[in-house]
XYZ file of C-alpha atoms in Angstrom:
518
model
C 36.565 6.686 2.325
C 33.511 4.238 2.344
C 30.029 5.195 2.780
C 28.315 3.382 5.599
C 25.044 3.710 3.299
C 25.276 3.156 -0.817
C 24.390 6.644 -2.319
C 25.901 10.095 -2.619
C 27.509 11.630 0.479
C 24.317 13.678 1.065
C 22.765 10.074 1.069
C 25.120 9.625 4.434
C 23.257 11.923 6.433
C 20.565 10.643 8.585
C 17.306 10.916 9.620
C 15.489 9.088 12.238
C 19.103 6.933 12.068
C 18.233 5.967 8.462
C 20.201 7.717 4.904
C 18.043 10.878 3.799
C 17.657 9.331 0.106
C 15.381 6.674 2.054
C 12.920 9.687 3.023
C 13.406 11.277 -0.851
C 11.791 7.440 -1.799
C 9.238 7.564 1.640
C 7.583 10.732 -0.137
C 7.591 9.754 -3.640
C 5.973 6.597 -2.648
C 3.266 8.142 -0.219
C 2.103 10.346 -3.273
C 1.654 7.572 -5.147
C -0.329 5.644 -2.855
C -2.111 8.705 -2.412
C -3.390 8.337 -5.780
C -3.714 4.817 -5.787
C -5.502 4.317 -2.861
C -7.376 7.841 -2.998
C -8.614 6.301 -6.366
C -9.812 2.880 -5.289
C -11.668 3.994 -2.341
C -13.795 5.641 -4.527
C -14.033 2.545 -7.667
C -16.663 0.574 -6.383
C -18.650 3.214 -4.679
C -18.876 5.694 -8.093
C -19.630 2.469 -10.561
C -22.555 1.303 -7.646
C -24.136 4.598 -7.240
C -27.112 5.728 -8.774
C -27.307 7.626 -12.342
C -29.126 10.468 -10.568
C -25.649 10.762 -7.781
C -23.028 10.731 -10.699
C -22.612 7.003 -10.599
C -22.771 4.180 -13.325
C -25.647 2.154 -11.388
C -23.703 -1.121 -11.873
C -24.650 -4.083 -9.785
C -22.386 -5.113 -6.838
C -21.308 -8.009 -8.233
C -20.302 -6.955 -11.815
C -18.396 -3.970 -9.734
C -16.350 -5.954 -7.361
C -15.441 -7.644 -10.764
C -13.957 -5.080 -12.363
C -12.325 -4.011 -8.832
C -10.456 -7.193 -8.855
C -9.523 -6.694 -12.750
C -8.136 -3.458 -12.105
C -6.298 -4.211 -8.384
C -4.621 -7.547 -9.863
C -3.578 -5.925 -13.302
C -1.484 -2.901 -11.116
C 0.209 -5.590 -9.342
C 0.870 -8.130 -13.336
C 2.432 -5.035 -14.892
C 5.486 -4.870 -12.219
C 7.026 -8.106 -13.987
C 7.550 -6.496 -17.422
C 8.248 -3.166 -15.255
C 10.903 -4.885 -13.805
C 12.501 -6.822 -16.821
C 12.569 -3.164 -18.603
C 14.560 -1.255 -15.858
C 16.634 -4.390 -15.256
C 17.524 -4.348 -18.825
C 17.212 -0.829 -20.438
C 16.547 1.851 -18.454
C 17.546 1.291 -14.856
C 15.137 2.182 -11.590
C 15.188 5.834 -11.562
C 14.137 6.675 -14.971
C 11.492 3.639 -14.609
C 9.860 5.282 -11.390
C 9.554 8.832 -12.763
C 8.330 7.089 -16.356
C 5.973 5.223 -14.316
C 4.852 8.435 -12.137
C 4.351 10.307 -14.948
C 1.942 7.632 -17.123
C -0.100 7.212 -13.755
C -0.461 11.331 -13.367
C -1.759 11.291 -16.890
C -4.300 8.190 -15.972
C -5.940 9.659 -13.250
C -6.622 13.416 -15.091
C -7.919 10.939 -17.630
C -10.354 9.609 -15.216
C -11.485 12.995 -13.908
C -12.673 13.787 -17.213
C -15.119 10.610 -16.589
C -18.027 12.936 -17.126
C -17.478 14.120 -20.896
C -17.738 10.381 -21.957
C -17.042 6.714 -20.264
C -14.079 6.184 -22.649
C -11.706 8.559 -20.496
C -12.485 6.271 -17.326
C -11.517 2.962 -19.075
C -8.421 4.928 -20.590
C -7.342 6.147 -17.199
C -7.590 2.542 -15.796
C -5.304 1.428 -18.314
C -2.729 4.389 -18.181
C -2.656 3.950 -14.176
C -1.956 0.006 -14.802
C 0.796 0.611 -16.896
C 2.333 3.304 -14.860
C 2.322 1.400 -11.395
C 3.923 -1.753 -13.422
C 6.910 1.095 -13.953
C 6.920 2.167 -10.734
C 5.731 0.090 -8.178
C 8.503 -3.029 -8.109
C 11.654 -0.234 -9.285
C 10.942 2.226 -6.140
C 11.124 -1.130 -3.963
C 14.503 -2.411 -5.566
C 15.761 1.557 -4.815
C 15.287 0.961 -1.016
C 17.260 -2.246 -0.814
C 20.258 -0.950 -2.541
C 20.300 1.680 0.081
C 21.681 -0.521 2.747
C 25.179 -2.614 2.711
C 23.949 -4.983 5.155
C 21.516 -7.586 5.285
C 20.356 -7.652 8.542
C 17.969 -6.049 10.932
C 18.675 -1.870 9.807
C 17.427 -3.586 6.277
C 13.997 -4.782 7.870
C 13.515 -1.657 9.990
C 14.201 0.726 6.715
C 11.400 -1.260 4.443
C 8.914 -0.753 7.503
C 9.782 2.892 7.533
C 9.383 2.981 4.008
C 6.204 1.006 4.351
C 5.058 3.507 6.982
C 5.307 6.091 3.889
C 2.950 4.065 1.806
C 0.328 4.182 4.104
C 0.665 7.931 5.031
C -0.189 8.330 1.550
C -2.608 5.814 1.255
C -4.745 7.139 4.704
C -4.807 10.711 3.315
C -5.563 9.757 -0.069
C -8.535 7.772 1.189
C -9.461 10.419 4.089
C -9.313 13.421 1.234
C -10.387 11.534 -1.893
C -13.101 9.370 -0.924
C -14.887 12.594 1.328
C -14.303 14.969 -2.023
C -15.789 12.303 -4.211
C -18.274 11.248 -2.115
C -20.001 14.648 -0.942
C -18.186 17.072 -3.539
C -18.032 15.172 -7.148
C -16.660 12.122 -8.068
C -14.529 13.472 -10.473
C -13.001 15.831 -8.433
C -11.835 12.810 -6.136
C -10.127 11.168 -9.251
C -8.344 14.460 -9.931
C -7.629 15.034 -6.607
C -5.568 11.621 -6.788
C -3.547 13.072 -10.049
C -2.597 16.310 -8.702
C -0.248 14.740 -5.581
C 1.264 12.176 -7.916
C 2.375 15.018 -10.032
C 4.039 16.488 -7.320
C 5.653 12.987 -6.147
C 7.101 12.546 -9.364
C 8.671 16.204 -9.531
C 10.214 16.300 -6.074
C 11.597 12.210 -7.040
C 13.289 13.559 -10.348
C 14.774 16.951 -8.433
C 16.396 15.119 -5.373
C 17.631 11.553 -7.546
C 21.057 12.633 -7.470
C 21.159 11.469 -4.022
C 21.019 7.933 -4.793
C 24.344 8.072 -6.340
C 25.513 5.617 -8.584
C 21.686 3.612 -7.751
C 19.427 2.572 -10.095
C 21.136 3.849 -12.938
C 20.727 2.178 -16.442
C 22.841 -1.100 -16.285
C 25.968 -0.953 -17.844
C 26.233 -3.538 -21.017
C 27.761 -7.152 -20.175
C 28.429 -5.997 -16.359
C 26.198 -6.612 -13.283
C 26.209 -3.896 -10.874
C 26.346 -4.162 -7.453
C 25.710 -1.106 -6.123
C 25.008 -1.453 -2.378
C 23.260 -4.285 -2.339
C 25.568 -7.286 -1.273
C 29.055 -8.175 -0.801
C 31.592 -9.522 -2.992
C 31.299 -13.007 -0.876
C 27.238 -12.995 -0.903
C 27.677 -12.506 -4.813
C 30.023 -15.167 -5.256
C 27.380 -17.737 -3.983
C 27.121 -21.211 -6.139
C 23.615 -21.318 -8.313
C 22.317 -24.107 -6.176
C 22.094 -21.486 -3.264
C 20.155 -18.621 -5.180
C 18.417 -21.322 -6.458
C 16.872 -22.308 -3.286
C 16.432 -18.996 -1.868
C 14.181 -18.178 -4.972
C 12.362 -21.790 -4.036
C 11.707 -19.598 -1.018
C 10.620 -16.552 -2.664
C 8.065 -18.392 -4.815
C 6.902 -20.281 -1.389
C 6.474 -16.668 0.085
C 4.422 -15.214 -3.002
C 2.120 -18.397 -2.841
C 0.849 -18.043 0.658
C 0.966 -14.105 0.297
C -1.797 -14.355 -2.149
C -4.090 -15.975 0.492
C -3.366 -13.099 2.970
C -4.080 -10.261 0.065
C -6.766 -12.605 -1.321
C -8.873 -11.580 1.719
C -7.189 -8.492 2.898
C -8.341 -6.401 -0.358
C -11.742 -7.519 0.188
C -10.966 -3.879 2.067
C -12.072 -1.288 -1.377
C -14.747 -4.513 -2.430
C -16.649 -6.251 -0.092
C -15.992 -4.869 3.019
C -16.891 -0.722 1.564
C -20.005 -2.228 0.788
C -20.560 -3.777 3.805
C -19.781 -0.094 4.911
C -22.412 1.262 2.472
C -25.030 -0.831 2.934
C -25.212 -2.635 6.240
C -23.511 -0.442 8.691
C -25.007 2.275 10.987
C -22.919 5.185 9.699
C -25.278 8.424 10.554
C -24.314 10.036 14.036
C -26.144 12.362 15.742
C -25.877 14.161 18.995
C -22.664 13.376 21.576
C -21.778 10.721 18.555
C -21.916 12.826 15.926
C -19.847 15.846 17.879
C -17.225 12.542 19.185
C -16.861 11.586 15.285
C -15.966 14.715 14.621
C -13.086 15.168 16.724
C -11.730 11.665 16.636
C -11.613 12.722 12.642
C -10.028 16.153 13.443
C -7.505 14.097 15.424
C -6.518 11.486 12.937
C -6.520 13.761 10.206
C -4.180 16.698 12.242
C -1.875 14.085 14.068
C -0.477 12.096 11.812
C -0.465 15.272 9.542
C 2.123 16.816 12.093
C 4.112 13.787 12.520
C 4.581 13.491 8.828
C 5.320 17.274 8.603
C 7.947 16.745 10.870
C 9.639 14.015 9.144
C 9.459 16.448 6.046
C 11.764 19.245 7.875
C 14.073 17.033 9.513
C 14.134 15.467 5.899
C 14.516 19.820 4.851
C 17.422 20.230 7.264
C 19.745 17.493 5.829
C 19.010 18.252 2.010
C 18.095 21.449 1.558
C 21.380 22.830 0.266
C 21.656 20.282 -1.945
C 18.438 19.400 -3.548
C 16.505 22.860 -2.769
C 13.633 22.715 -5.789
C 12.733 19.023 -4.490
C 12.228 20.101 -1.452
C 10.686 23.557 -2.159
C 8.268 21.165 -4.583
C 7.157 18.682 -1.615
C 6.860 21.973 0.831
C 4.571 23.067 -1.856
C 2.631 19.669 -1.897
C 1.949 19.968 1.637
C 0.751 23.415 2.284
C -1.788 22.220 -0.740
C -3.055 19.344 1.440
C -2.958 20.739 5.079
C -5.330 23.508 3.516
C -7.648 20.598 1.796
C -7.378 19.068 5.067
C -8.586 22.147 7.047
C -11.409 22.887 4.415
C -13.061 19.549 5.245
C -12.796 19.565 8.875
C -14.492 23.121 8.515
C -17.238 21.814 6.555
C -17.548 18.162 8.738
C -18.196 20.435 11.820
C -20.861 22.537 9.768
C -22.463 19.756 9.918
C -25.229 18.751 12.844
C -25.639 14.787 12.038
C -22.710 13.739 9.935
C -22.871 10.921 8.004
C -19.688 8.999 8.269
C -18.459 8.468 4.228
C -18.273 4.497 3.375
C -14.922 5.368 2.064
C -13.597 6.219 5.958
C -13.510 3.179 7.495
C -10.477 2.179 5.099
C -8.492 4.789 6.646
C -8.469 2.995 9.401
C -5.736 0.686 7.885
C -3.922 3.281 7.174
C -3.541 5.306 10.628
C -3.082 1.887 12.433
C 0.137 1.250 10.090
C 0.803 4.712 10.937
C 0.688 4.173 14.290
C 2.091 0.850 14.714
C 4.638 0.525 11.999
C 7.479 2.322 14.515
C 6.286 -0.418 17.363
C 6.732 -3.716 14.790
C 9.915 -1.596 13.710
C 11.509 -1.441 17.593
C 10.296 -5.226 18.112
C 11.844 -6.494 15.327
C 15.374 -4.531 15.611
C 15.552 -4.900 19.653
C 13.043 -7.451 21.011
C 12.582 -10.216 19.021
C 12.752 -11.187 15.571
C 11.139 -14.205 14.163
C 11.935 -16.343 10.775
C 10.310 -14.861 8.029
C 7.654 -17.921 7.865
C 7.090 -17.558 11.467
C 6.385 -13.634 10.603
C 4.053 -14.978 7.579
C 1.896 -17.431 9.654
C 1.448 -14.623 12.269
C -0.094 -12.099 9.213
C -2.448 -14.775 8.267
C -3.636 -16.048 11.144
C -4.316 -12.293 12.376
C -6.062 -10.535 9.138
C -8.751 -14.485 9.562
C -9.328 -13.217 13.000
C -10.679 -9.645 11.485
C -12.768 -11.359 9.594
C -14.223 -13.570 12.157
C -15.166 -10.021 13.935
C -17.276 -9.097 10.745
C -19.040 -12.672 10.469
C -20.296 -11.860 14.095
C -21.214 -8.465 13.473
C -23.404 -9.825 10.549
C -24.677 -12.833 11.999
C -28.142 -10.910 12.661
C -28.409 -9.212 9.335
C -31.371 -12.085 7.399
C -30.463 -13.807 4.416
C -30.841 -11.711 1.472
C -30.821 -8.340 3.295
C -29.976 -5.551 1.146
C -29.504 -3.035 4.088
C -28.775 -3.324 7.561
C -27.584 -0.719 10.452
C -24.573 -3.010 12.744
C -22.585 -0.907 15.115
C -19.719 -0.009 13.025
C -17.332 -1.148 16.055
C -16.758 -4.587 13.930
C -15.561 -2.610 10.926
C -12.768 -0.898 13.079
C -11.859 -4.652 15.225
C -11.331 -6.144 11.607
C -9.033 -3.057 10.254
C -7.278 -3.372 13.184
C -6.923 -6.845 13.148
C -5.681 -7.033 9.543
C -3.533 -3.675 9.999
C -1.595 -6.004 12.729
C -1.155 -9.065 9.707
C -0.071 -6.599 6.982
C 2.271 -5.513 9.289
C 3.943 -8.830 9.736
C 3.478 -10.154 5.974
C 4.013 -7.138 3.636
C 7.377 -5.238 4.849
C 8.386 -8.812 6.077
C 7.928 -10.083 2.364
C 9.572 -7.011 0.653
C 12.858 -7.378 2.535
C 13.133 -10.954 2.533
C 12.704 -10.696 -1.816
C 15.706 -8.022 -1.609
C 17.705 -10.476 0.643
C 17.222 -14.024 -1.176
C 17.089 -12.858 -4.769
C 20.133 -13.080 -7.108
C 21.914 -9.587 -7.415
C 21.221 -9.200 -11.270
C 17.471 -10.090 -10.778
C 16.100 -8.022 -8.074
C 13.549 -6.020 -10.038
C 12.560 -9.323 -11.706
C 12.207 -11.176 -8.238
C 9.963 -8.174 -6.885
C 7.707 -8.018 -10.271
C 7.366 -11.818 -9.768
C 6.946 -11.450 -6.272
C 3.491 -8.456 -7.215
C 2.333 -10.993 -9.575
C 1.266 -12.852 -6.441
C -0.717 -9.918 -5.882
C -2.276 -9.804 -8.765
C -3.823 -13.269 -8.669
C -4.467 -12.413 -4.773
C -6.582 -9.080 -6.422
C -8.209 -10.869 -9.211
C -9.232 -14.216 -7.206
C -10.610 -11.078 -4.217
C -12.445 -9.449 -6.748
C -14.400 -12.388 -8.307
C -14.815 -14.094 -4.653
C -16.266 -10.782 -3.336
C -18.539 -10.599 -6.504
C -20.562 -13.002 -4.692
C -21.751 -11.342 -2.075
C -24.897 -10.731 -2.590
C -25.758 -14.733 -4.014
C -23.732 -15.799 -0.646
C -25.392 -13.063 1.651
C -29.040 -14.651 0.297
C -28.495 -18.201 0.666
C -26.359 -18.760 3.575
C -26.083 -15.351 5.153
C -23.688 -12.698 5.138
C -22.437 -14.001 8.061
C -21.168 -17.182 6.461
C -19.179 -15.026 3.308
C -17.049 -13.330 5.699
C -16.188 -16.476 7.456
C -15.079 -18.040 4.349
C -12.154 -15.200 4.862
C -11.535 -16.533 8.057
C -10.809 -20.185 8.080
C -8.969 -20.208 4.839
C -6.488 -17.518 6.235
C -5.856 -19.395 9.188
C -5.777 -22.586 7.803
C -2.468 -21.526 5.462
C -1.168 -20.407 8.559
C -1.137 -23.424 9.996
C 0.613 -25.048 6.878
C 3.166 -22.084 6.700
C 4.135 -23.091 10.425
C 4.559 -26.911 9.716
C 7.167 -26.056 6.667
C 8.958 -23.200 8.549
C 11.951 -25.544 9.410
C 12.522 -26.809 5.510
C 11.989 -23.149 4.284
C 14.951 -21.974 6.824
C 17.526 -24.436 5.683
C 16.787 -23.296 1.744
C 17.300 -19.848 3.073
C 21.061 -20.465 3.419
C 21.876 -18.353 6.381
C 19.458 -15.220 5.795
C 17.530 -14.814 9.138
């Protein structure tokens, strides 16, 4: 009996039109992104916070440099992680080991109050663990589908929604607890759910069948990834497709270099230059809106959880119980946070809160984009990249305009938060064009025996982008003093839009080298 999807018989049972195994990966990645983005939302704020407030009182420049190094390195190590999985332990063991190492990293950061050495040890463990985890869970997603068309694109978009569900909850809860209760509590909370994510994956991994097992020596296993005909393409086809992956990786540098200002210079803009104190009707409006954006996505994700349980509980009950336990805990924390906020007569919006908007918009718009790619119009990969680059540039144009009245060299201001909200909206729409599409195209174009390695190279582009983004962002005070804050944001407007134009011009050449992959 031939299965429609890769993996076990249980994986043939669908949730929202996709194999059940996709949602095991969905929730594993969700908790990993909860931990990563929850910590990332706090990093710059913690480093620049006053000593009396429990921070380290670093300068903006030094904090953004460390931010760039850290966020860069978490994308460099996947090159080694992809190789380790491809040649030694297989994708599944690499994912589980990476999750364990990251759990230990978060635990170490929670102990930063004892000695600063724990903070740096925690960062190192997070970097190593992410290298094992990140490329290999993406590779498993690709092998769930036997076809290379729209269904696979839609699967990656659903997976990407899981990524952002975790990011949303991590920023919302770790950010709030870190800023309002204590930095180390925020760091520790991130690790708890990383641990739950690891356990639910480990006890449900049988659903993947042979996918992601340790490779057999001397044999290239083609588990649900490509047809026999696809595997027998001549070398020059995969060489051309590898060139396309390299071009996509180069242009994605421009996107993430700008986009990743979210945890750096945009967080500083939110903290120092945005009016975040809300009183009267505005304060009540924020409380209601914040409650809705916390409860509604949580309800949707819980509904998806129930759908998964219906298909997999009989076979993987322990994994389901662990996942349910994590949701009981997270619901309790959400309700506790909202209760505290409603008791505050003049709530101050946490600076980390604005990063939540990116993940919220992803949750809202990812299903729409998935349907557009499937049923309405499905432009080629290069065109999607160009659209994404253009939109991220437009987002920074709003920030440049919002900052236009801030005097040169000003250290604080109180501009409307609408400019940050609009920026995050357009950045998110651009991200939906670039990131899930990019993951899918790497899976489609890479030679089968090098899928993990090619995902590693893809994430190397993110290393370059994040590192450059952090070091560019570190000049925010210097550029603001000499030319104005608006000029700083214009840099991130013009360069991505210029890259978008170039991508459109070379699209015909790239399509030819893709050899039939749309």
